[in-house]
Coordinates of N, CA and C and ligand atoms in Angstrom, one line a residue:
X1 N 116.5 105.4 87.6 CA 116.3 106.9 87.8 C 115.4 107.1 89.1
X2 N 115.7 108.0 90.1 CA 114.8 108.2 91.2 C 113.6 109.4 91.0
X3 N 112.5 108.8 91.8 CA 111.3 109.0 91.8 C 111.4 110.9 91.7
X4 N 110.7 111.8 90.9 CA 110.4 113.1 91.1 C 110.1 113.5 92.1
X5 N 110.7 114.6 92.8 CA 110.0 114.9 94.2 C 108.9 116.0 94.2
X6 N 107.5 115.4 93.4 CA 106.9 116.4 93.5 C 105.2 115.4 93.1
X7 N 104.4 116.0 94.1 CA 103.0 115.1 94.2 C 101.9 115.9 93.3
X8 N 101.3 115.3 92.8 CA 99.7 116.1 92.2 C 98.6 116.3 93.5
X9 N 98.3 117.3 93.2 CA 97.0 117.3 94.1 C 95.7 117.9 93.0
X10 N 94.9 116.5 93.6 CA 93.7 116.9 92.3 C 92.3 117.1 93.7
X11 N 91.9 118.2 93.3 CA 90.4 118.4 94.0 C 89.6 118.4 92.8
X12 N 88.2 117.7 93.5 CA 87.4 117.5 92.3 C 86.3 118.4 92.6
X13 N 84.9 118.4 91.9 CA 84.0 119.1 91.6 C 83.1 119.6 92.6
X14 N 82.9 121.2 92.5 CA 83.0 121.7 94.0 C 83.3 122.7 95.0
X15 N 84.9 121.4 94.8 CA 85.9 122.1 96.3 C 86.4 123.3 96.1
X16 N 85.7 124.2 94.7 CA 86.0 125.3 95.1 C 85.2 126.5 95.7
X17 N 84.7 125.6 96.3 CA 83.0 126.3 97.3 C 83.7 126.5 98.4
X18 N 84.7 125.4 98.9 CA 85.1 125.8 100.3 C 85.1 126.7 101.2
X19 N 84.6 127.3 102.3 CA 84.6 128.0 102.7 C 84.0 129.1 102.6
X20 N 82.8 129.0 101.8 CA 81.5 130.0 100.9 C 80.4 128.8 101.4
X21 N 80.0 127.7 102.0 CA 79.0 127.7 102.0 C 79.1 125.9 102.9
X22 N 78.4 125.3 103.6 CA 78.3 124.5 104.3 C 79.5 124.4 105.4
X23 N 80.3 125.2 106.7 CA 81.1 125.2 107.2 C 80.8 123.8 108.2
X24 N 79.4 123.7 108.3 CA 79.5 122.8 109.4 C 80.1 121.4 109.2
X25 N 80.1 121.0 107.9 CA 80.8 120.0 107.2 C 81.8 120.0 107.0
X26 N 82.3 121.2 106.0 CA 83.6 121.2 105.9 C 84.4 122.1 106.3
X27 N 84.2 122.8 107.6 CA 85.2 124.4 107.8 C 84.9 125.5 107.3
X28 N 85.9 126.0 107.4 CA 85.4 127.6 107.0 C 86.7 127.8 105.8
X29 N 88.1 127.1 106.0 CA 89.0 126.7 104.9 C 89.0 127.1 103.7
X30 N 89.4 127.3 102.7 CA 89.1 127.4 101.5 C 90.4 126.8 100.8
X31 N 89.4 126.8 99.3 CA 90.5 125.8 98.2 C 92.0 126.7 98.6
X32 N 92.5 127.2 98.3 CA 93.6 127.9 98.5 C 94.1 127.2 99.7
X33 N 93.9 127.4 100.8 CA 94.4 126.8 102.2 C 95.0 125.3 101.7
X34 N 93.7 124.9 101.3 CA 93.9 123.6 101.3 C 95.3 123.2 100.2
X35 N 95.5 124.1 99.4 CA 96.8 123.9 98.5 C 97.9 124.2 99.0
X36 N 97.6 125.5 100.2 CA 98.8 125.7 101.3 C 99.1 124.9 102.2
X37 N 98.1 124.1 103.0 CA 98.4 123.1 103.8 C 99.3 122.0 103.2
X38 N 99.0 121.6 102.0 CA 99.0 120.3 101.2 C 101.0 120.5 101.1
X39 N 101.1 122.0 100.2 CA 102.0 122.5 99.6 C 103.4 122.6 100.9
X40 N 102.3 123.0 101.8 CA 103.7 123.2 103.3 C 103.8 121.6 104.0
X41 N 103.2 120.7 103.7 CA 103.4 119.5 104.2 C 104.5 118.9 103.5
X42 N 104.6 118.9 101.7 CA 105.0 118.2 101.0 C 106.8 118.6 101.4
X43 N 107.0 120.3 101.4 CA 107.8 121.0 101.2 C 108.5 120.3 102.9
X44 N 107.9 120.4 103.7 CA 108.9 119.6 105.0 C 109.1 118.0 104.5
X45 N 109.0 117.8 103.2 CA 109.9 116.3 103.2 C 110.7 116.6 101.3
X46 N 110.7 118.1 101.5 CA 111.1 118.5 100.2 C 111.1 118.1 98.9
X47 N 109.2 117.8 99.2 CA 108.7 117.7 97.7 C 107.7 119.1 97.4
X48 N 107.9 119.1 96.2 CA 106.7 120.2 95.6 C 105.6 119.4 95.2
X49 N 104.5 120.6 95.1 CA 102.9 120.2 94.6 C 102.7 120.9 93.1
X50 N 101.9 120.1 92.6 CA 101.0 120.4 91.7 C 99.4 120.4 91.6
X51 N 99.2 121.1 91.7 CA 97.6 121.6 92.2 C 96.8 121.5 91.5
X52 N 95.5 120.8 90.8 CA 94.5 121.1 90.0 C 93.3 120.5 90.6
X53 N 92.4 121.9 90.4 CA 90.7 121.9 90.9 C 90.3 121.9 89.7
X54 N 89.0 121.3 89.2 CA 88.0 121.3 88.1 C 86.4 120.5 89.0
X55 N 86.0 121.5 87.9 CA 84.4 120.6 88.1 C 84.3 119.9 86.9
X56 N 85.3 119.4 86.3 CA 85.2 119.0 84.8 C 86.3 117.7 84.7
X57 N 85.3 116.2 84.9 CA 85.8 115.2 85.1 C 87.2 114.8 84.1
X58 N 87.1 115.1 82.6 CA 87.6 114.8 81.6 C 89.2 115.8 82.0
X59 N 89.3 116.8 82.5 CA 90.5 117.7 83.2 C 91.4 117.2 84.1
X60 N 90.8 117.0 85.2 CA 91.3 116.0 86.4 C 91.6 114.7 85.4
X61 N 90.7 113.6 84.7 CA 91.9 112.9 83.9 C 92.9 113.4 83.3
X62 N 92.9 114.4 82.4 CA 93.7 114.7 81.7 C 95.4 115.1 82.6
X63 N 95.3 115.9 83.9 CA 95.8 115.9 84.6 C 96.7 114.6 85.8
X64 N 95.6 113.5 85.5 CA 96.1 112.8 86.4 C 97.1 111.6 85.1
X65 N 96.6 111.9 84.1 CA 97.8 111.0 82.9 C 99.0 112.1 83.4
X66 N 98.8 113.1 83.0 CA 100.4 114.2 83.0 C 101.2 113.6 84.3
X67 N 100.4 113.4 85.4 CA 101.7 113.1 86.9 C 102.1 112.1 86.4
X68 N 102.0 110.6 85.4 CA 102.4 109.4 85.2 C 104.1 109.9 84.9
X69 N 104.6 111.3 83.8 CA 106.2 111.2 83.7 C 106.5 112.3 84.8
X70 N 106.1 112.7 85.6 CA 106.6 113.8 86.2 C 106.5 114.1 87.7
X71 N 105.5 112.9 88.4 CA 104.7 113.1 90.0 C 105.5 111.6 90.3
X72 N 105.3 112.0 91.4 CA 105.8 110.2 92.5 C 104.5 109.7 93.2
X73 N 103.5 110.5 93.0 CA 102.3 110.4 93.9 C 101.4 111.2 93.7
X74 N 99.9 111.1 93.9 CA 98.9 111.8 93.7 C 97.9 111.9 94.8
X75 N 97.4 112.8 95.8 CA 96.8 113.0 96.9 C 95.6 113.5 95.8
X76 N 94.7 113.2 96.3 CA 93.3 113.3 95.8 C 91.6 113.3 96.6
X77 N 91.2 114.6 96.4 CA 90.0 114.4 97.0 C 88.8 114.8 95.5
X78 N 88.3 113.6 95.2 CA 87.9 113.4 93.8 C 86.1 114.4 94.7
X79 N 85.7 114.5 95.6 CA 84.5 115.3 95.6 C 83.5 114.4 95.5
X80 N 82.1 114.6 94.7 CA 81.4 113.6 94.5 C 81.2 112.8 93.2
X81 N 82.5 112.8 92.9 CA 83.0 111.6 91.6 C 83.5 110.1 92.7
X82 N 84.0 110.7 93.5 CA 84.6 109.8 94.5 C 83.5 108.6 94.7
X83 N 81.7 108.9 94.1 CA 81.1 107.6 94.3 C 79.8 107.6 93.3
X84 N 80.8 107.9 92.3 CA 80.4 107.7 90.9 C 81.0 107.1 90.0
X85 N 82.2 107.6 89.6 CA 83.4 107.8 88.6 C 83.8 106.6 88.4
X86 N 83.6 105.6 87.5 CA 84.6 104.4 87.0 C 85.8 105.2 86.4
X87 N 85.5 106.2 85.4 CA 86.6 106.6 84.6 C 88.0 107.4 85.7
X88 N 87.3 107.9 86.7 CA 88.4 108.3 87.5 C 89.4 107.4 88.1
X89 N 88.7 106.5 88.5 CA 89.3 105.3 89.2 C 90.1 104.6 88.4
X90 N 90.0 104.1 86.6 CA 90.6 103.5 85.4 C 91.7 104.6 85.8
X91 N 91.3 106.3 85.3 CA 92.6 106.8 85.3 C 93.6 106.8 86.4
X92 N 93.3 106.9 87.7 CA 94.4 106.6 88.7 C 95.0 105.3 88.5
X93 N 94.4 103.9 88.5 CA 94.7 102.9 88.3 C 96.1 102.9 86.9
X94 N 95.2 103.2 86.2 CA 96.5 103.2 84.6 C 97.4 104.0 84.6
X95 N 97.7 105.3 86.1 CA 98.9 105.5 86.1 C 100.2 105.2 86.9
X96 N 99.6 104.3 87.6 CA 100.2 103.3 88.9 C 101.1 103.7 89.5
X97 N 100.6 105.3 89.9 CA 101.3 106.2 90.8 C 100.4 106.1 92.3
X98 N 101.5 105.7 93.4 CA 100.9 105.9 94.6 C 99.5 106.4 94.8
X99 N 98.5 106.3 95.3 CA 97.4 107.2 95.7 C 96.9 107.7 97.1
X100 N 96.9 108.8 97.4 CA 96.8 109.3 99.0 C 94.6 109.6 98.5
X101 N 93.9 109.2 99.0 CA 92.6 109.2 99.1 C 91.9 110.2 100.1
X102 N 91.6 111.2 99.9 CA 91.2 112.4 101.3 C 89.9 112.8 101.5
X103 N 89.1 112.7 102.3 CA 87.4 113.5 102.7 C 88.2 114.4 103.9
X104 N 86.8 115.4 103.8 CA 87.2 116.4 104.4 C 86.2 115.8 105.8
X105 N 84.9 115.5 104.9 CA 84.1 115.4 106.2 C 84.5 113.7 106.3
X106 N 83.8 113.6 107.2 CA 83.5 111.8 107.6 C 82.8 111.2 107.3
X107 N 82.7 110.3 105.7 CA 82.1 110.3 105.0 C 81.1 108.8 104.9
X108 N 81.5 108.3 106.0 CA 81.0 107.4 106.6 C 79.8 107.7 107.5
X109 N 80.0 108.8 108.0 CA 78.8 109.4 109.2 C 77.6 109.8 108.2
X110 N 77.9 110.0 107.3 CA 76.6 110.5 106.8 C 75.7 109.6 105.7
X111 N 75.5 110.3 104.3 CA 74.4 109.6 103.5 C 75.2 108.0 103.2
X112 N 74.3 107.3 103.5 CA 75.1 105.7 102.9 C 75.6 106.1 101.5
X113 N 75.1 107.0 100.8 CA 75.6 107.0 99.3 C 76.8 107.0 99.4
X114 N 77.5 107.8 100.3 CA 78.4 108.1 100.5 C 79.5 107.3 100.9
X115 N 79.4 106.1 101.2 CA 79.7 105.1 101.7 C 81.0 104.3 101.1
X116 N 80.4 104.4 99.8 CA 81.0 103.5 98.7 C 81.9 104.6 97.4
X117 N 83.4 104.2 97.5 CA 84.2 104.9 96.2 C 85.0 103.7 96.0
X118 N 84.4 104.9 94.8 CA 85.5 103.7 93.5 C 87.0 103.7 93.3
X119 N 87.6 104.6 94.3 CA 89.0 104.4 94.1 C 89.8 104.0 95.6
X120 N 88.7 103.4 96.6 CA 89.3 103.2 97.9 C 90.2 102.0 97.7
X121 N 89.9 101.0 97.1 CA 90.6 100.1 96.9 C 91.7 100.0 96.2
X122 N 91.7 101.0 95.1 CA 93.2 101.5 94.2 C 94.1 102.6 95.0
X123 N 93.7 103.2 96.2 CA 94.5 103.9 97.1 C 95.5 103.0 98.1
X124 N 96.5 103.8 98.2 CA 97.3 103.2 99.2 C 97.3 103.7 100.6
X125 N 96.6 105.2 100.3 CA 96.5 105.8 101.7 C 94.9 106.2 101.6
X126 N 94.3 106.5 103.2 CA 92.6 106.9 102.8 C 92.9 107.6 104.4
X127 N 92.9 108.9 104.2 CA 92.2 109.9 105.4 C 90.6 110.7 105.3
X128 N 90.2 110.5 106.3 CA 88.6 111.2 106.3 C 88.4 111.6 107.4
X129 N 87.6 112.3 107.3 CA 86.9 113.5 108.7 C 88.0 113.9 109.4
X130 N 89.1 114.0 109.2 CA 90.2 115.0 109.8 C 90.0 116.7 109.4
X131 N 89.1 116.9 108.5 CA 88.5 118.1 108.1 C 89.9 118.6 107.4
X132 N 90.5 119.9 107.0 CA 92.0 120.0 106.1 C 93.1 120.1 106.2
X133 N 93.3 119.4 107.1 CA 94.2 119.1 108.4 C 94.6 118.1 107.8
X134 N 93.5 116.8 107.4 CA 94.0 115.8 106.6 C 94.6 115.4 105.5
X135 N 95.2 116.7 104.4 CA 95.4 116.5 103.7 C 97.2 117.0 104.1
X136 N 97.6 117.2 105.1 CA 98.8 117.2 105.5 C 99.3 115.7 105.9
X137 N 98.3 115.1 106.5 CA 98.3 113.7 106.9 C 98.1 112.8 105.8
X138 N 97.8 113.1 104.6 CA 97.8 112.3 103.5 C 99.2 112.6 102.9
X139 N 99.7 113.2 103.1 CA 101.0 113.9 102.2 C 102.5 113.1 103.7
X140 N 102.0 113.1 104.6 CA 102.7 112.6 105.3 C 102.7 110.7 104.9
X141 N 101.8 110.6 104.8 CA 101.4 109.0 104.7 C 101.9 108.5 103.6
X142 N 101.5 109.4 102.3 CA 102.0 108.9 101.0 C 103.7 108.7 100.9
X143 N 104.1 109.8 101.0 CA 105.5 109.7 101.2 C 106.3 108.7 101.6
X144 N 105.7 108.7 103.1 CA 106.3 107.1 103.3 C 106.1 106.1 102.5
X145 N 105.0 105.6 101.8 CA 104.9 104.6 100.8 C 105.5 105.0 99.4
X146 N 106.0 106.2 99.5 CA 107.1 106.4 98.0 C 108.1 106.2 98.7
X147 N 108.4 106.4 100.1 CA 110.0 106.5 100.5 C 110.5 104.6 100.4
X148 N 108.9 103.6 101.0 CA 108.7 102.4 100.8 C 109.5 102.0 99.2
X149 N 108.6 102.3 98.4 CA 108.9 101.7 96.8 C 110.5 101.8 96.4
X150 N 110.9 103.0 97.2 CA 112.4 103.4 96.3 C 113.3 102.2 97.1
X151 N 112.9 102.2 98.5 CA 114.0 101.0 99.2 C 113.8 99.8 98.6
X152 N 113.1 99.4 97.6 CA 112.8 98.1 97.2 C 113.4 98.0 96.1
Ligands
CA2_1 O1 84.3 115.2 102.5 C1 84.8 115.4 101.4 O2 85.9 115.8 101.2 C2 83.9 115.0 100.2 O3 84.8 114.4 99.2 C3 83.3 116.3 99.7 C4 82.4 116.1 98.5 C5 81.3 115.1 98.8 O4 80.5 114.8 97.6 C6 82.0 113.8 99.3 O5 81.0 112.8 99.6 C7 82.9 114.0 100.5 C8 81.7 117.4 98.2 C9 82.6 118.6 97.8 C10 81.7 119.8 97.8 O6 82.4 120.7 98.7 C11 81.7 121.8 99.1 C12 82.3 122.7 99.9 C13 81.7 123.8 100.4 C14 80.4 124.1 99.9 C15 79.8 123.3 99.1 C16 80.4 122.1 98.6

């Protein structure tokens, strides 16, 4: 059976501040945009999105099991679980759906905490400091690695 043409997009706890409050970091953008950007990238290789924001870790899992019968791929900017979270990282892992990995800012330029996520290594794609611009380039990137899987 061929892969669903349609990606999850999980933003995690937060990102629905965007554009209310630290622009210098992350824009002026907001969650919305960012579902438009994501949603108009996927749609020029004629996939759809599924969208879910939470500040509520146990949701985003719940949601990232659901893409296992129904997504080909999951683009994800997990927030600041991204360097915390074992359980986020288990759940992307145990659904062994592609992973597109996204920062907004450059998440290397700043606090070393920041440095270290637990799902960089379970991703197949990782964009950062492209600001939300990147998450068109994550949706570009993953695809290819699902267009990858199906030729095999
Ligand atoms: O750069 C990114 O996209 C981050 O994933 C954003 C997280 C941060 O903890 C990561 O280290 C890097 C923070 C999301 C909070 O976003 C806000 C946006 C506007 C105002 C306040 C918070």
């Amino acid at each position: 059976m061929s892969a669903p043409r349609r990606l999850l997009l999980v933003n995690g706890p937060n990102l629905n501040l965007l554009g209310t409050r630290e622009p210098e970091i992350y824009g002026t953008a907001t969650l919305g945009d960012v579902e438009r950007i994501t949603q108009d990238a996927a749609g020029r290789h004629g996939f759809e999105v599924r969208a879910v924001q939470s500040n509520h870790e146990g949701v985003l899992i719940d949601a990232i099991h659901a893409a296992r019968t129904d997504c080909a791929g999951i683009v994800i900017n997990p927030g600041g679980l991204t360097h915390t979270s074992v359980v986020l990282r288990d759940a992307l892992s145990g659904v062994a759906l592609p992973v597109a990995e996204v920062h907004i800012s450059d998440v290397n330029a700043r606090e070393e905490f920041r440095r270290h996520s637990y799902v960089a290594d379970i991703a197949a794609v990782h964009v950062v400091g492209e600001g939300v611009a990147g998450y068109a380039t994550a949706v570009d990137l993953l695809i290819d690695v699902i267009a990858g899987q199906s030729e095999g």
